[in-house]
């Protein structure tokens, strides 16, 4: 696309040439109407830049996509290596991987190698989630629709394992054996990446190949996503930069690593061209650039049809890998998904009525910044769909309150440790019961918080998703334990001293 200056210069050269030839300039053909007004695209650009600055996001890229591919792209900032972000800079997409993974599953359904209503145990006999009785009724469709009864809280038990010694997907499925289901299959919707980890095991059983290899051959390459990341090896080939997480409010490029068995639920990625190619494939109703069908029209329809819970008949708002609706107008008909891994975030929103899509990637993410970071995509899509510029701005209060509150508690308990140690060295200091009790109660607080965090999230996820909060909480717990020990030691010592004559 020529800049205004270059267009003016080109027009001047053309007019001069025509004048030199003694010819009158011919009437130019009217340009084809743009699918999105230029002013609207400029408004999206301005909004994205404003939100990027507000959240401190180091690097971002986004594109407005039509059936033929990107019609508007923008890139700003720096990647985790300090290099300028371009359309070729790879990011991780988090749960935007789910509609891509669901597409790979549907190619097996189209080929007759897998049925949506196949029991999972027919393909993964070791699947025992909720006991043999419950597991035998869980189908492929239940996993795709997030209605297998898997609680959201178990997600971190089986996901985000980036070490080379991590167990494969079929082995991780065993972690679900003793988990209590939320209800019979098909009756309760609960979003959990564990559902898609089990799907990876199903696909590997059916194909005899790794899920990443099947994903590449069935979806990524036919869709033109040649640079997409689906495992650790492809991440190395693309030289995937680390993502950023906040350390006491400062974006730091510390989030590195890929779950080698995570392509089905969150560890797919690539550059702006790759994500735009998948969006264009969806706008073409599953047809590849060369006209071949990656997905049939029926598969596309099924994927965007929300599940129905029995016996209530209520809809889940979740199709086969897609979130459908659930947003305020003018996005109420959108088909979409957001996603994040530690340090990266992405969004894909299809606007079927306008036959366009928005894809967006960022290299900053932490659990405590979810609302603030994700707002940029929702707001940009709202403007793109013809809505007003959003005025509601999610704040970072949750992040700052949590991190700085835990940090203050840690510093206070460290001060308490020093104070108790000094008192312990003084033989003649009289004991004061109330201050001792208060210090001991303060020392217990981080233990309560740590226990709750470990139960709800787990140590690996705490470190991966909230590193500064984890460090502050760990420091507070250690300082609290030391404070309690010193206060009790001081009390015991004072009791052992003889009464003054």
Short mmCIF file of C-alpha atoms in Angstrom, two decimals, residues 33-391:
data_model
loop_
_atom_site.label_atom_id
_atom_site.label_comp_id
_atom_site.label_asym_id
_atom_site.label_seq_id
_atom_site.Cartn_x
_atom_site.Cartn_y
_atom_site.Cartn_z
CA UNK A 33 -14.88 -0.09 -2.25
CA UNK A 34 -12.74 -1.02 0.74
CA UNK A 35 -14.24 -3.75 2.98
CA UNK A 36 -13.57 -1.58 6.03
CA UNK A 37 -13.60 2.25 5.96
CA UNK A 38 -10.13 3.75 6.32
CA UNK A 39 -11.30 5.95 9.19
CA UNK A 40 -12.45 2.91 11.13
CA UNK A 41 -9.09 1.20 10.65
CA UNK A 42 -7.35 4.34 11.86
CA UNK A 43 -9.57 4.32 14.95
CA UNK A 44 -8.63 0.69 15.62
CA UNK A 45 -4.94 1.58 15.27
CA UNK A 46 -5.27 4.44 17.73
CA UNK A 47 -7.15 2.32 20.25
CA UNK A 48 -4.66 -0.54 20.06
CA UNK A 49 -1.74 1.83 20.57
CA UNK A 50 -3.46 3.46 23.54
CA UNK A 51 -4.17 0.11 25.23
CA UNK A 52 -0.66 -1.13 24.47
CA UNK A 53 0.81 1.86 26.26
CA UNK A 54 -1.67 1.61 29.14
CA UNK A 55 -0.72 -2.01 29.89
CA UNK A 56 3.00 -1.58 29.20
CA UNK A 57 2.92 -4.30 26.55
CA UNK A 58 6.42 -4.43 24.98
CA UNK A 59 5.37 -5.83 21.60
CA UNK A 60 2.15 -6.36 19.65
CA UNK A 61 0.97 -7.23 16.15
CA UNK A 62 -2.53 -7.39 14.73
CA UNK A 63 -4.34 -7.78 11.43
CA UNK A 64 -7.78 -7.27 9.97
CA UNK A 65 -8.41 -10.28 7.75
CA UNK A 66 -10.73 -11.00 4.86
CA UNK A 67 -11.34 -14.30 3.04
CA UNK A 68 -8.31 -13.62 0.86
CA UNK A 69 -5.98 -12.81 3.75
CA UNK A 70 -4.86 -9.69 5.64
CA UNK A 71 -6.29 -6.36 4.49
CA UNK A 72 -4.69 -4.27 7.24
CA UNK A 73 -1.71 -5.09 9.45
CA UNK A 74 0.16 -3.23 12.14
CA UNK A 75 3.16 -4.14 14.33
CA UNK A 76 4.66 -2.17 17.20
CA UNK A 77 7.25 -2.52 19.93
CA UNK A 78 9.99 -5.02 20.69
CA UNK A 79 10.15 -8.78 21.14
CA UNK A 80 11.74 -10.65 24.04
CA UNK A 81 15.16 -10.38 22.38
CA UNK A 82 14.87 -6.61 22.07
CA UNK A 83 14.32 -6.73 18.31
CA UNK A 84 11.54 -4.78 16.57
CA UNK A 85 8.29 -6.71 16.24
CA UNK A 86 7.39 -7.39 12.61
CA UNK A 87 4.73 -9.47 10.88
CA UNK A 88 7.30 -12.30 10.92
CA UNK A 89 7.81 -12.25 14.71
CA UNK A 90 6.46 -15.45 16.28
CA UNK A 91 4.26 -15.47 19.39
CA UNK A 92 2.49 -18.23 21.32
CA UNK A 93 -1.31 -18.21 21.00
CA UNK A 94 -2.49 -19.96 24.16
CA UNK A 95 -6.04 -21.28 23.91
CA UNK A 96 -6.53 -19.87 20.43
CA UNK A 97 -4.99 -23.29 19.76
CA UNK A 98 -8.32 -24.92 20.65
CA UNK A 99 -10.29 -24.10 17.46
CA UNK A 100 -7.17 -25.06 15.49
CA UNK A 101 -6.94 -28.37 17.37
CA UNK A 102 -10.69 -28.93 16.97
CA UNK A 103 -10.25 -28.45 13.22
CA UNK A 104 -7.61 -31.21 13.24
CA UNK A 105 -10.03 -33.48 15.10
CA UNK A 106 -12.76 -32.73 12.55
CA UNK A 107 -10.53 -33.82 9.68
CA UNK A 108 -10.49 -37.29 11.26
CA UNK A 109 -14.26 -37.17 11.66
CA UNK A 110 -14.62 -36.22 7.98
CA UNK A 111 -12.41 -39.16 7.00
CA UNK A 112 -14.49 -41.57 9.07
CA UNK A 113 -11.57 -42.44 11.32
CA UNK A 114 -13.17 -40.91 14.41
CA UNK A 115 -16.73 -40.23 15.52
CA UNK A 116 -17.89 -37.25 17.57
CA UNK A 117 -19.92 -39.61 19.74
CA UNK A 118 -17.17 -42.21 20.10
CA UNK A 119 -16.49 -42.98 23.77
CA UNK A 120 -13.01 -41.78 24.65
CA UNK A 121 -12.17 -45.15 26.22
CA UNK A 122 -12.58 -46.78 22.79
CA UNK A 123 -9.42 -44.97 21.74
CA UNK A 124 -7.67 -44.38 25.08
CA UNK A 125 -8.48 -47.44 27.23
CA UNK A 126 -6.44 -46.01 30.14
CA UNK A 127 -8.82 -43.04 30.43
CA UNK A 128 -10.38 -43.32 33.90
CA UNK A 129 -11.47 -39.77 34.72
CA UNK A 130 -14.03 -39.89 37.53
CA UNK A 131 -13.87 -43.67 37.66
CA UNK A 132 -14.57 -46.29 35.04
CA UNK A 133 -18.33 -45.64 34.99
CA UNK A 134 -18.04 -41.92 34.31
CA UNK A 135 -15.13 -42.28 31.91
CA UNK A 136 -16.99 -44.81 29.76
CA UNK A 137 -19.70 -42.20 29.00
CA UNK A 138 -17.37 -39.35 28.03
CA UNK A 139 -17.31 -38.84 24.25
CA UNK A 140 -15.12 -36.91 21.84
CA UNK A 141 -17.92 -34.36 21.50
CA UNK A 142 -17.98 -33.81 25.28
CA UNK A 143 -14.27 -33.02 25.25
CA UNK A 144 -14.60 -30.60 22.34
CA UNK A 145 -17.56 -28.82 23.97
CA UNK A 146 -15.99 -28.75 27.45
CA UNK A 147 -18.88 -30.74 28.93
CA UNK A 148 -17.04 -33.87 30.10
CA UNK A 149 -17.37 -32.74 33.72
CA UNK A 150 -13.68 -31.88 34.13
CA UNK A 151 -13.33 -29.09 36.76
CA UNK A 152 -11.44 -25.99 35.71
CA UNK A 153 -9.30 -26.33 38.83
CA UNK A 154 -7.50 -29.43 37.55
CA UNK A 155 -6.16 -27.65 34.48
CA UNK A 156 -2.85 -26.81 36.10
CA UNK A 157 -2.30 -30.41 37.18
CA UNK A 158 -1.74 -31.55 33.61
CA UNK A 159 -0.78 -28.44 31.62
CA UNK A 160 2.12 -26.00 31.21
CA UNK A 161 4.86 -28.60 31.61
CA UNK A 162 7.82 -27.17 29.69
CA UNK A 163 10.64 -29.39 30.96
CA UNK A 164 12.23 -31.94 28.65
CA UNK A 165 11.39 -34.70 31.15
CA UNK A 166 7.65 -33.95 31.14
CA UNK A 167 5.37 -36.99 30.59
CA UNK A 168 3.54 -37.35 27.31
CA UNK A 169 -0.18 -36.61 26.95
CA UNK A 170 -1.38 -40.23 27.47
CA UNK A 171 0.59 -40.43 30.73
CA UNK A 172 -0.76 -37.09 31.99
CA UNK A 173 -4.32 -38.28 31.43
CA UNK A 174 -3.81 -40.61 34.40
CA UNK A 175 -3.67 -37.53 36.66
CA UNK A 176 -7.43 -37.20 36.14
CA UNK A 177 -8.30 -40.66 37.49
CA UNK A 178 -9.10 -39.53 41.03
CA UNK A 179 -10.71 -36.22 40.09
CA UNK A 180 -14.36 -35.88 41.05
CA UNK A 181 -16.51 -34.91 38.02
CA UNK A 182 -18.78 -31.87 38.19
CA UNK A 183 -21.67 -33.98 36.93
CA UNK A 184 -22.57 -36.65 34.36
CA UNK A 185 -21.08 -36.08 30.89
CA UNK A 186 -23.03 -33.53 28.87
CA UNK A 187 -24.73 -31.85 31.82
CA UNK A 188 -22.22 -29.27 33.02
CA UNK A 189 -20.06 -26.87 31.06
CA UNK A 190 -16.66 -26.10 32.59
CA UNK A 191 -13.78 -24.70 30.60
CA UNK A 192 -10.59 -26.70 31.16
CA UNK A 193 -7.57 -27.24 28.95
CA UNK A 194 -7.44 -30.77 30.37
CA UNK A 195 -10.26 -31.67 27.95
CA UNK A 196 -8.04 -30.83 25.00
CA UNK A 197 -5.03 -32.64 26.44
CA UNK A 198 -7.21 -35.79 26.46
CA UNK A 199 -8.18 -35.02 22.85
CA UNK A 200 -4.50 -35.02 21.93
CA UNK A 201 -4.21 -38.52 23.39
CA UNK A 202 -7.27 -39.60 21.35
CA UNK A 203 -5.80 -38.24 18.11
CA UNK A 204 -2.45 -39.89 18.77
CA UNK A 205 -4.18 -43.22 19.35
CA UNK A 206 -6.21 -42.92 16.13
CA UNK A 207 -3.36 -41.74 13.90
CA UNK A 208 -0.38 -43.48 15.50
CA UNK A 209 1.49 -40.16 15.27
CA UNK A 210 2.17 -37.24 17.56
CA UNK A 211 -0.62 -34.70 17.75
CA UNK A 212 1.76 -32.00 16.46
CA UNK A 213 2.54 -34.02 13.31
CA UNK A 214 -1.14 -34.66 12.60
CA UNK A 215 -1.93 -30.98 13.21
CA UNK A 216 0.72 -29.88 10.72
CA UNK A 217 -0.45 -32.22 7.96
CA UNK A 218 -4.20 -31.83 8.45
CA UNK A 219 -4.56 -28.09 9.15
CA UNK A 220 -1.42 -25.99 9.36
CA UNK A 221 0.15 -26.71 5.98
CA UNK A 222 -3.12 -26.81 3.96
CA UNK A 223 -4.17 -23.50 5.53
CA UNK A 224 -0.87 -21.85 4.57
CA UNK A 225 0.38 -21.66 8.16
CA UNK A 226 3.85 -22.75 7.13
CA UNK A 227 5.66 -21.04 9.99
CA UNK A 228 3.34 -22.24 12.76
CA UNK A 229 4.77 -23.61 16.01
CA UNK A 230 3.37 -26.89 17.35
CA UNK A 231 6.14 -28.28 19.55
CA UNK A 232 9.51 -27.50 21.07
CA UNK A 233 11.44 -28.30 17.90
CA UNK A 234 9.41 -25.92 15.73
CA UNK A 235 9.75 -23.22 18.41
CA UNK A 236 13.52 -23.56 18.17
CA UNK A 237 13.40 -23.37 14.37
CA UNK A 238 11.41 -20.14 14.56
CA UNK A 239 13.70 -18.77 17.31
CA UNK A 240 10.63 -18.02 19.43
CA UNK A 241 11.40 -15.01 21.65
CA UNK A 242 10.56 -15.22 25.35
CA UNK A 243 7.37 -13.53 26.49
CA UNK A 244 7.12 -10.83 29.13
CA UNK A 245 5.68 -10.96 32.61
CA UNK A 246 5.45 -8.19 35.15
CA UNK A 247 7.95 -8.23 38.01
CA UNK A 248 6.63 -5.64 40.45
CA UNK A 249 5.11 -3.70 37.55
CA UNK A 250 8.10 -3.93 35.19
CA UNK A 251 7.68 -6.06 31.98
CA UNK A 252 10.49 -8.62 31.99
CA UNK A 253 11.35 -11.12 29.25
CA UNK A 254 11.48 -14.14 31.55
CA UNK A 255 8.72 -16.40 30.14
CA UNK A 256 10.36 -19.08 28.05
CA UNK A 257 9.56 -22.68 27.21
CA UNK A 258 7.05 -24.75 25.26
CA UNK A 259 4.97 -27.72 26.37
CA UNK A 260 5.93 -30.39 23.86
CA UNK A 261 2.50 -31.99 24.27
CA UNK A 262 0.56 -28.76 24.50
CA UNK A 263 -0.34 -27.98 20.89
CA UNK A 264 -3.94 -29.14 21.39
CA UNK A 265 -4.71 -26.84 24.31
CA UNK A 266 -2.39 -23.84 24.23
CA UNK A 267 1.13 -24.20 22.89
CA UNK A 268 0.49 -23.54 19.22
CA UNK A 269 1.92 -20.34 17.85
CA UNK A 270 3.43 -18.54 14.90
CA UNK A 271 3.67 -15.14 13.29
CA UNK A 272 0.97 -12.74 12.14
CA UNK A 273 0.80 -14.37 8.69
CA UNK A 274 0.11 -17.77 10.29
CA UNK A 275 -2.69 -16.60 12.57
CA UNK A 276 -4.24 -14.54 9.77
CA UNK A 277 -4.12 -17.60 7.50
CA UNK A 278 -6.24 -19.59 9.95
CA UNK A 279 -8.74 -16.75 10.24
CA UNK A 280 -8.97 -16.54 6.43
CA UNK A 281 -9.50 -20.30 6.23
CA UNK A 282 -12.48 -19.93 8.56
CA UNK A 283 -13.90 -17.03 6.55
CA UNK A 284 -13.66 -19.25 3.44
CA UNK A 285 -15.71 -21.91 5.27
CA UNK A 286 -12.79 -24.30 5.54
CA UNK A 287 -11.38 -24.05 2.03
CA UNK A 288 -7.62 -23.82 1.51
CA UNK A 289 -6.08 -21.20 -0.76
CA UNK A 290 -5.90 -23.74 -3.63
CA UNK A 291 -9.62 -24.52 -3.27
CA UNK A 292 -9.28 -27.85 -1.50
CA UNK A 293 -11.46 -28.40 1.54
CA UNK A 294 -9.65 -28.61 4.84
CA UNK A 295 -13.03 -28.55 6.58
CA UNK A 296 -16.37 -29.27 4.99
CA UNK A 297 -19.21 -26.79 5.26
CA UNK A 298 -20.91 -29.21 7.66
CA UNK A 299 -17.84 -29.34 9.89
CA UNK A 300 -17.68 -25.54 9.99
CA UNK A 301 -21.36 -25.41 10.92
CA UNK A 302 -21.00 -28.01 13.67
CA UNK A 303 -17.99 -26.25 15.15
CA UNK A 304 -19.95 -23.01 15.50
CA UNK A 305 -23.05 -24.64 16.94
CA UNK A 306 -23.10 -24.29 20.71
CA UNK A 307 -23.56 -27.34 22.85
CA UNK A 308 -26.87 -28.01 24.57
CA UNK A 309 -26.82 -29.20 28.16
CA UNK A 310 -29.18 -31.95 29.22
CA UNK A 311 -31.75 -32.11 30.69
CA UNK A 312 -32.11 -28.34 31.05
CA UNK A 313 -31.66 -27.64 27.35
CA UNK A 314 -29.51 -24.57 28.10
CA UNK A 315 -26.76 -23.71 25.64
CA UNK A 316 -23.13 -23.61 26.73
CA UNK A 317 -22.02 -20.77 24.45
CA UNK A 318 -19.18 -23.08 23.42
CA UNK A 319 -19.11 -25.00 20.17
CA UNK A 320 -16.48 -27.46 19.01
CA UNK A 321 -13.43 -25.42 19.94
CA UNK A 322 -15.08 -22.01 19.45
CA UNK A 323 -16.75 -19.55 21.79
CA UNK A 324 -19.94 -18.38 20.10
CA UNK A 325 -21.63 -15.10 21.03
CA UNK A 326 -21.66 -14.10 24.66
CA UNK A 327 -20.36 -10.59 23.94
CA UNK A 328 -22.27 -7.31 23.84
CA UNK A 329 -23.44 -5.88 20.52
CA UNK A 330 -22.05 -5.39 17.94
CA UNK A 331 -20.01 -8.51 18.80
CA UNK A 332 -23.01 -10.60 19.86
CA UNK A 333 -22.73 -12.77 16.71
CA UNK A 334 -18.95 -13.12 16.87
CA UNK A 335 -17.22 -16.50 16.80
CA UNK A 336 -14.07 -16.15 18.83
CA UNK A 337 -11.41 -17.38 21.19
CA UNK A 338 -8.79 -15.81 23.41
CA UNK A 339 -5.69 -17.47 24.68
CA UNK A 340 -2.56 -17.05 26.76
CA UNK A 341 0.55 -18.81 27.91
CA UNK A 342 2.91 -17.30 30.48
CA UNK A 343 4.23 -14.18 28.75
CA UNK A 344 2.12 -14.34 25.57
CA UNK A 345 -1.51 -13.56 24.69
CA UNK A 346 -3.55 -13.81 21.49
CA UNK A 347 -7.10 -13.30 20.24
CA UNK A 348 -9.05 -14.33 17.15
CA UNK A 349 -12.52 -12.90 16.51
CA UNK A 350 -14.54 -13.83 13.43
CA UNK A 351 -17.31 -11.42 12.40
CA UNK A 352 -19.29 -13.68 10.04
CA UNK A 353 -21.92 -11.07 9.12
CA UNK A 354 -19.20 -8.76 7.80
CA UNK A 355 -16.96 -11.55 6.50
CA UNK A 356 -13.91 -10.18 8.28
CA UNK A 357 -11.83 -11.17 11.28
CA UNK A 358 -9.41 -9.63 13.73
CA UNK A 359 -6.31 -11.42 14.97
CA UNK A 360 -4.00 -9.99 17.61
CA UNK A 361 -0.84 -11.12 19.40
CA UNK A 362 0.92 -9.65 22.46
CA UNK A 363 4.12 -10.57 24.29
CA UNK A 364 2.90 -9.74 27.81
CA UNK A 365 0.64 -11.85 30.02
CA UNK A 366 0.13 -12.96 33.59
CA UNK A 367 -2.95 -14.32 35.33
CA UNK A 368 -3.41 -11.17 37.39
CA UNK A 369 -3.43 -8.93 34.29
CA UNK A 370 -5.91 -10.93 32.22
CA UNK A 371 -8.68 -8.35 31.96
CA UNK A 372 -6.39 -5.42 31.23
CA UNK A 373 -4.34 -7.29 28.62
CA UNK A 374 -7.26 -8.92 26.80
CA UNK A 375 -9.35 -5.75 26.61
CA UNK A 376 -7.33 -4.51 23.64
CA UNK A 377 -8.67 -7.25 21.36
CA UNK A 378 -12.29 -6.90 22.42
CA UNK A 379 -12.17 -3.14 22.09
CA UNK A 380 -10.47 -3.26 18.69
CA UNK A 381 -13.03 -5.78 17.41
CA UNK A 382 -15.87 -3.61 18.70
CA UNK A 383 -14.59 -0.64 16.71
CA UNK A 384 -13.98 -2.84 13.66
CA UNK A 385 -17.59 -4.07 13.82
CA UNK A 386 -18.87 -0.49 13.74
CA UNK A 387 -19.31 0.08 17.45
CA UNK A 388 -18.16 3.01 19.52
CA UNK A 389 -14.73 3.30 21.05
CA UNK A 390 -14.90 1.47 24.42
CA UNK A 391 -14.76 3.72 27.45
#
